[in-house]
Coordinates of C-alpha atoms and ligand atoms in Angstrom, one line a residue:
M140 CA 0.0 0.0 0.0
R141 CA 1.1 3.5 -0.7
A142 CA 1.1 6.4 1.8
V143 CA 1.2 10.1 1.2
V144 CA 2.8 12.0 4.0
L145 CA 2.1 15.8 4.0
V146 CA 5.2 17.7 4.9
G147 CA 4.5 21.0 3.3
G148 CA 3.8 23.2 6.3
E149 CA 6.3 25.7 7.4
G150 CA 6.4 24.8 11.1
T151 CA 6.3 28.4 12.2
R152 CA 5.1 27.6 15.7
L153 CA 8.4 25.7 16.3
R154 CA 10.6 28.6 15.4
P155 CA 13.5 29.1 16.0
L156 CA 14.0 25.3 15.9
T157 CA 12.6 25.3 12.4
S158 CA 14.3 28.6 11.3
T159 CA 17.1 26.6 9.5
V160 CA 15.5 23.2 8.9
P161 CA 12.0 22.0 8.1
K162 CA 9.9 20.5 10.8
S163 CA 10.0 17.0 9.4
V164 CA 13.8 16.8 9.8
V165 CA 14.1 18.6 13.1
R166 CA 16.0 16.2 15.4
L167 CA 13.7 14.4 18.0
V168 CA 15.8 12.5 20.6
D169 CA 18.3 10.8 18.3
R170 CA 16.8 10.9 14.8
P171 CA 15.0 13.3 12.4
F172 CA 11.4 13.5 13.3
M173 CA 10.2 11.9 10.0
A174 CA 12.2 8.7 10.9
Y175 CA 9.5 7.9 13.6
M176 CA 6.7 8.2 11.1
L177 CA 8.6 6.1 8.5
E178 CA 9.4 3.4 11.1
W179 CA 5.8 3.3 12.2
L180 CA 4.5 3.1 8.6
A181 CA 7.0 0.3 7.7
R182 CA 5.9 -1.7 10.8
H183 CA 2.3 -1.6 9.4
G184 CA 3.3 -2.9 6.0
V185 CA 3.6 0.3 4.0
E186 CA 6.1 -0.2 1.1
E187 CA 6.2 3.2 -0.5
V188 CA 5.9 6.6 1.0
V189 CA 5.3 9.7 -1.1
L190 CA 6.6 12.8 0.7
A191 CA 4.3 15.6 -0.4
C192 CA 6.5 18.8 -0.1
G193 CA 5.3 22.4 -0.4
F194 CA 8.9 23.4 -1.0
L195 CA 12.1 22.0 -2.6
P196 CA 12.9 18.8 -0.7
T197 CA 16.7 19.2 -0.9
L198 CA 17.3 19.0 2.9
L199 CA 14.7 16.3 3.3
R200 CA 16.3 14.1 0.7
E201 CA 19.8 14.6 2.2
E202 CA 18.5 13.4 5.6
L203 CA 16.2 10.6 4.5
G204 CA 17.6 9.4 1.2
A205 CA 15.7 6.7 -0.8
G206 CA 14.2 5.1 2.4
E207 CA 16.2 1.8 2.5
R208 CA 17.2 2.2 6.1
F209 CA 13.5 2.5 7.1
G210 CA 12.5 -0.6 5.1
L211 CA 10.5 1.3 2.4
R212 CA 10.8 3.3 -0.7
L213 CA 10.7 7.1 -0.5
V214 CA 9.4 9.3 -3.4
Y215 CA 9.6 13.1 -3.2
V216 CA 7.0 15.3 -4.8
A217 CA 7.3 19.1 -4.7
E218 CA 4.2 21.3 -5.4
P219 CA 4.9 24.3 -7.6
E220 CA 3.3 26.3 -4.8
P221 CA 1.7 25.0 -1.5
R222 CA -1.6 23.4 -2.6
G223 CA -3.1 22.8 0.8
T224 CA -3.7 19.4 2.4
G225 CA -6.2 18.2 -0.2
G226 CA -4.5 19.8 -3.2
A227 CA -1.2 18.2 -2.2
V228 CA -2.8 14.7 -2.3
R229 CA -4.3 15.3 -5.7
F230 CA -1.0 16.7 -7.0
A231 CA 0.9 13.7 -5.7
D232 CA -1.5 11.4 -7.5
E233 CA -0.9 13.2 -10.8
Q234 CA 2.9 13.0 -10.4
L235 CA 3.1 9.3 -9.9
D236 CA 3.2 6.6 -12.5
G237 CA 0.0 4.7 -12.0
G238 CA -1.2 7.3 -9.4
L239 CA -1.7 6.5 -5.8
G240 CA -3.8 3.4 -6.4
E241 CA -7.4 2.3 -5.6
R242 CA -6.9 2.6 -1.8
F243 CA -4.1 4.5 0.0
L244 CA -3.1 6.2 3.2
V245 CA -2.7 9.9 3.8
L246 CA -0.9 11.1 6.9
N247 CA -0.2 14.5 8.4
G248 CA 3.6 14.8 8.7
D249 CA 3.9 16.2 12.2
V250 CA 2.4 13.5 14.4
L251 CA 4.2 11.1 16.7
T252 CA 2.0 8.1 17.2
D253 CA 2.0 4.3 17.5
L254 CA -1.7 3.9 16.6
D255 CA -2.7 0.6 15.0
L256 CA -3.1 1.5 11.3
R257 CA -3.8 -2.2 10.4
A258 CA -6.9 -2.2 12.6
Q259 CA -8.0 1.0 10.9
I260 CA -7.5 -0.3 7.4
D261 CA -9.4 -3.5 8.3
A262 CA -12.3 -1.4 9.7
H263 CA -12.3 0.7 6.5
A264 CA -12.6 -2.3 4.3
A265 CA -15.3 -3.9 6.4
S266 CA -17.5 -0.7 6.5
G267 CA -17.2 0.1 2.8
A268 CA -16.4 3.7 3.6
S269 CA -14.8 6.0 1.0
A270 CA -12.7 7.6 3.7
T271 CA -11.9 6.5 7.3
L272 CA -10.3 9.0 9.7
A273 CA -8.2 7.9 12.7
L274 CA -9.7 9.4 15.8
V275 CA -8.1 10.1 19.2
P276 CA -9.4 11.7 22.3
V277 CA -7.8 15.0 23.5
E278 CA -8.6 17.4 26.4
D279 CA -9.0 20.5 24.2
P280 CA -10.2 20.0 20.6
T281 CA -10.0 23.7 19.6
A282 CA -6.6 23.2 17.8
Y283 CA -7.8 20.2 15.8
G284 CA -10.6 18.8 13.6
L285 CA -13.5 17.8 15.9
V286 CA -15.3 14.6 14.7
R287 CA -18.9 13.7 15.6
L288 CA -19.6 10.0 15.2
D289 CA -22.7 7.8 15.2
P290 CA -22.7 4.4 16.9
R291 CA -21.9 2.6 13.6
G292 CA -18.8 4.7 13.1
A293 CA -20.2 7.1 10.4
V294 CA -19.1 10.7 10.8
T295 CA -22.1 13.0 11.4
G296 CA -20.1 16.2 11.7
F297 CA -16.6 17.5 11.1
L298 CA -15.5 20.9 12.4
E299 CA -12.0 22.1 11.8
K300 CA -10.7 24.2 14.7
P301 CA -14.1 24.3 16.5
R302 CA -15.0 27.2 18.8
P303 CA -15.3 26.3 22.5
E304 CA -19.1 26.5 22.4
E305 CA -19.2 24.0 19.5
I306 CA -17.4 21.2 21.4
D307 CA -19.6 18.3 22.3
T308 CA -17.0 15.4 22.0
N309 CA -13.4 14.9 22.8
L310 CA -12.7 12.9 19.6
I311 CA -10.5 14.6 17.0
S312 CA -9.1 13.7 13.7
A313 CA -5.6 12.3 14.3
G314 CA -4.4 13.2 10.8
A315 CA -4.2 9.6 9.5
Y316 CA -6.7 8.6 6.7
V317 CA -7.5 5.5 4.6
L318 CA -8.9 6.7 1.3
E319 CA -10.6 5.3 -1.7
R320 CA -9.6 6.7 -5.1
S321 CA -13.1 8.3 -5.5
V322 CA -12.2 10.9 -2.9
L323 CA -9.7 12.5 -5.3
D324 CA -12.7 13.5 -7.5
L325 CA -13.8 16.0 -4.8
I326 CA -10.5 17.9 -5.1
E327 CA -10.2 20.3 -8.0
P328 CA -6.9 20.0 -9.8
D329 CA -4.3 22.8 -9.8
T330 CA -5.9 24.5 -6.9
N331 CA -5.2 25.1 -3.2
V332 CA -7.7 22.8 -1.4
S333 CA -7.9 22.1 2.4
I334 CA -9.0 18.5 2.9
E335 CA -10.3 19.4 6.4
R336 CA -12.3 22.5 5.4
E337 CA -13.5 21.5 1.9
V338 CA -13.5 17.7 1.5
W339 CA -14.5 16.2 4.9
P340 CA -17.6 18.4 5.3
R341 CA -18.8 17.4 1.9
L342 CA -18.3 13.7 2.7
V343 CA -20.3 13.7 5.9
G344 CA -23.2 11.3 5.4
E345 CA -21.6 10.3 2.1
G346 CA -19.2 7.6 3.2
L347 CA -17.0 9.4 5.7
H348 CA -16.2 7.1 8.7
G349 CA -14.1 7.4 11.8
H350 CA -12.0 4.7 13.7
A351 CA -11.3 5.5 17.3
H352 CA -7.9 4.6 18.7
G353 CA -8.7 4.8 22.4
D354 CA -5.4 3.7 24.0
A355 CA -2.8 4.7 21.4
Y356 CA -0.1 7.3 21.9
W357 CA -0.7 10.4 19.8
L358 CA 0.9 13.8 19.8
D359 CA 1.1 16.6 17.2
I360 CA 4.6 17.9 17.8
G361 CA 4.0 21.3 16.3
T362 CA 4.7 23.5 19.4
P363 CA 7.8 23.7 21.7
R364 CA 5.8 22.4 24.6
R365 CA 4.7 19.3 22.7
Y366 CA 8.1 18.8 21.2
L367 CA 9.5 18.6 24.7
D368 CA 6.7 16.3 25.8
A369 CA 7.5 14.1 22.8
S370 CA 11.2 13.8 23.7
S371 CA 10.5 12.8 27.3
D372 CA 7.7 10.4 26.3
I373 CA 10.0 8.7 23.9
L374 CA 12.7 8.3 26.6
A375 CA 10.2 7.1 29.1
G376 CA 8.8 4.5 26.6
R377 CA 5.3 6.0 26.7
V378 CA 5.2 5.7 22.9
R379 CA 6.5 2.6 21.1
T380 CA 9.7 3.6 19.1
A381 CA 13.1 2.1 18.3
V382 CA 14.8 4.5 20.7
R383 CA 13.9 2.5 23.8
E384 CA 16.1 -0.4 22.7
R385 CA 19.1 1.9 23.0
L386 CA 18.6 2.6 26.7
D387 CA 20.5 0.5 29.3
G388 CA 19.2 -0.8 32.6
H389 CA 19.3 2.7 34.1
G390 CA 17.4 4.1 31.2
V391 CA 20.6 5.8 29.8
A392 CA 21.9 5.7 26.3
R393 CA 25.4 7.1 25.8
G394 CA 27.0 7.7 22.4
E395 CA 30.7 7.0 21.7
S396 CA 33.6 8.8 23.3
C397 CA 31.6 10.6 26.0
E398 CA 33.5 11.9 29.1
V399 CA 31.2 11.8 32.1
A400 CA 32.7 13.1 35.4
G401 CA 29.4 14.4 36.7
H402 CA 26.1 12.5 37.2
V403 CA 23.6 11.3 34.6
H404 CA 20.1 10.2 35.8
G405 CA 17.9 8.3 33.3
P406 CA 15.9 8.2 31.3
A407 CA 18.4 10.3 29.3
L408 CA 20.2 10.1 26.0
L409 CA 23.7 11.4 25.2
G410 CA 25.0 11.7 21.7
D411 CA 28.6 11.0 20.7
G412 CA 31.5 13.0 22.2
C413 CA 29.5 14.7 25.0
V414 CA 31.4 16.1 28.0
I415 CA 29.7 16.2 31.4
A416 CA 32.1 18.0 33.8
A417 CA 32.6 17.2 37.5
G418 CA 29.7 18.5 39.6
A419 CA 27.4 18.8 36.6
V420 CA 24.1 16.9 36.6
V421 CA 22.1 15.6 33.6
G422 CA 18.7 14.8 35.0
P423 CA 15.7 12.6 33.9
G424 CA 14.0 13.3 30.5
T425 CA 17.1 15.0 29.0
V426 CA 18.4 14.6 25.5
L427 CA 21.9 15.8 24.6
G428 CA 22.9 15.8 20.9
H429 CA 26.5 15.2 19.7
R430 CA 29.5 17.0 21.3
V431 CA 27.4 18.9 23.9
R432 CA 29.5 20.3 26.8
V433 CA 27.9 20.7 30.2
E434 CA 30.4 22.6 32.4
P435 CA 31.1 22.2 36.1
G436 CA 28.1 22.7 38.4
A437 CA 25.6 23.0 35.6
T438 CA 22.3 21.2 35.7
V439 CA 20.3 20.0 32.6
E440 CA 16.9 18.4 33.3
G441 CA 13.9 17.5 31.2
A442 CA 15.5 19.5 28.4
V443 CA 16.8 19.1 24.9
V444 CA 20.2 20.4 24.1
L445 CA 21.3 19.8 20.5
D446 CA 24.6 19.3 18.7
D447 CA 27.7 21.3 19.8
A448 CA 25.8 23.4 22.3
V449 CA 27.6 24.5 25.5
I450 CA 25.9 24.9 28.9
G451 CA 28.1 27.2 31.0
R452 CA 29.4 26.7 34.5
G453 CA 26.7 26.8 37.2
S454 CA 23.8 27.3 34.7
T455 CA 20.5 25.5 34.9
V456 CA 18.6 24.4 31.8
R457 CA 15.2 22.8 32.7
D458 CA 12.2 22.2 30.5
A459 CA 13.7 24.1 27.6
I460 CA 15.3 23.6 24.2
V461 CA 18.8 24.7 23.2
A462 CA 19.4 24.5 19.5
P463 CA 22.6 23.4 17.7
G464 CA 25.7 25.4 18.3
A465 CA 24.1 27.7 21.0
Q466 CA 26.3 28.7 23.9
I467 CA 24.8 29.4 27.3
G468 CA 27.2 31.4 29.5
A469 CA 27.9 30.9 33.2
D470 CA 25.1 31.2 35.8
C471 CA 22.2 31.4 33.4
S472 CA 18.8 30.0 34.0
V473 CA 16.9 28.7 31.0
T474 CA 13.5 27.2 31.9
G475 CA 9.7 27.3 31.3
G476 CA 9.7 26.1 27.7
A477 CA 12.2 28.7 26.5
I478 CA 14.0 28.1 23.1
V479 CA 17.6 29.3 22.5
G480 CA 18.0 29.3 18.7
P481 CA 20.8 27.9 16.6
G482 CA 24.1 29.5 17.2
V483 CA 22.9 32.0 19.8
L484 CA 25.4 33.3 22.3
L485 CA 23.9 33.9 25.7
G486 CA 26.2 35.9 28.0
A487 CA 26.6 35.1 31.7
G488 CA 23.8 35.6 34.3
N489 CA 20.8 35.7 31.9
T490 CA 17.4 34.3 32.8
L491 CA 15.0 33.0 30.1
D492 CA 11.6 31.7 31.1
H493 CA 7.9 31.7 30.1
G494 CA 8.5 30.3 26.6
A495 CA 11.0 33.0 25.6
R496 CA 12.5 32.5 22.1
I497 CA 15.9 33.8 21.1
F498 CA 16.4 33.8 17.3
P499 CA 19.5 32.7 15.3
G500 CA 22.3 35.2 15.1
V501 CA 21.5 36.9 18.4
E502 CA 24.3 37.6 20.9
L503 CA 23.1 38.6 24.3
P504 CA 25.6 40.4 26.6
D505 CA 26.1 39.4 30.2
G506 CA 23.0 40.0 32.4
A507 CA 20.9 41.4 29.6
I508 CA 17.7 39.6 30.4
A509 CA 16.4 38.9 33.9
F510 CA 12.7 38.0 34.2
Ligands
GDD183 N1 2.4 19.2 0.9 C1 1.7 20.1 1.7 N2 1.2 21.2 1.1 N3 1.6 19.8 3.0 C2 0.9 20.7 3.7 C3 0.3 21.9 3.2 C4 0.5 22.1 1.8 O1 0.1 23.2 1.2 N4 -0.3 22.6 4.2 C5 -0.1 21.8 5.3 N5 0.6 20.7 5.1 C6 1.0 19.6 6.0 C7 1.7 20.1 7.2 O2 3.1 20.1 7.1 C8 1.3 19.1 8.3 O3 2.1 17.9 8.3 C9 -0.1 18.6 7.8 O4 -0.2 19.0 6.5 C10 -1.2 19.3 8.6 O5 -1.1 20.7 8.6 P1 -1.0 21.5 10.0 O6 -0.7 23.0 9.6 O7 0.0 20.9 11.0 O8 -2.5 21.4 10.5 P2 -3.0 21.4 12.0 O9 -2.1 20.7 12.9 O10 -3.4 22.8 12.4 O11 -4.4 20.5 11.8 C11 -4.4 19.3 11.1 O12 -3.9 18.3 12.0 C12 -4.7 18.0 13.2 C13 -4.0 16.8 13.9 O13 -2.8 17.2 14.3 C14 -5.8 18.9 10.7 O14 -5.7 17.8 9.8 C15 -6.7 18.6 11.9 O15 -8.0 18.2 11.4 C16 -6.1 17.6 12.7 O16 -7.0 17.3 13.9
MG184 MG1 -0.2 20.0 12.9

């Protein structure tokens, strides 16, 4: 079976993490985010994945190649201009020899999940639906597509980004669809079409079904908060991924040539060549990329610190993201979902909190920010 993965969005809400790389190849724990989706699809028997890109896929191709290491074939399709979630599927169908086939999968490209696609494909075949949406429960549906369902699994209402007063169920569309070819007829060619706003509402009562995945792990990684949650959930094994196999009995994975004089408390993952100085602490839920240096007396906890970053003497980084090549000076405090962008130089004694974002190229002098 073929699957189209939509990777055309710009990932603006994850900036500055996505200032220099697209969301689908942003590193999550130890691999590009898209690797999790591809490993999940391969586990469910998908043999070919079409990456539907709204931009030139040069970086994507460099990172993911032809797909062999994920056990499937990767095909790249770039829209002349972003066509929207529906337009992108139609465009991909037109670009492929033989099209997408009679039945295929469509996936949003920013979701970390281990939901059982096989069960959904079986339910789709049994019901005779023309489209079956994966459904998951969430606390607040306002950021998603709300789905009303009848007892037989037919969708009776689809509301993209519902207003609070419209919410009467916690089930939302998880961004994983099984589609029959006939759905493509509802998408006008060469046009920007939103599948959520233009196609699903028209299919309500006309063969649109939902399949609830009650106990699966599911997370849209599109915001810094959820990116941090995804990292710690992967380390803790709350979602089924290949990363867990790398952790030892203490829940720690250590790359090659690390020098650890301080303490590491799992679950935590250290890339190659990390240096944890004496008196430094790497606490639970932490991901360090390659060649990260944590200086004496510094603490990193529940945080993601990417390649070549430096955490200065006596500093604390908790519940925050430090992008590749950023340098945190001595005695800083970076907490509360803050993001320090790629290559940023943070002078000594700065405090970042409350989701503060520092963009690439910025150099902050000593003591410049104290919340
Ligand atoms: N190729 C292509 N072209 N891809 C696109 C385009 C486009 O023009 N626009 C968006 N995408 C991709 C994004 O990269 C993302 O992977 C996916 O389509 C969904 O777009 P988002 O911008 O992330 O949408 P959302 O998160 O607000 O809402 C969607 O996902 C929710 C679940 O996470 C909707 O499908 C909701 O109904 C759903 O509940
Ligand atoms: Mg999204």
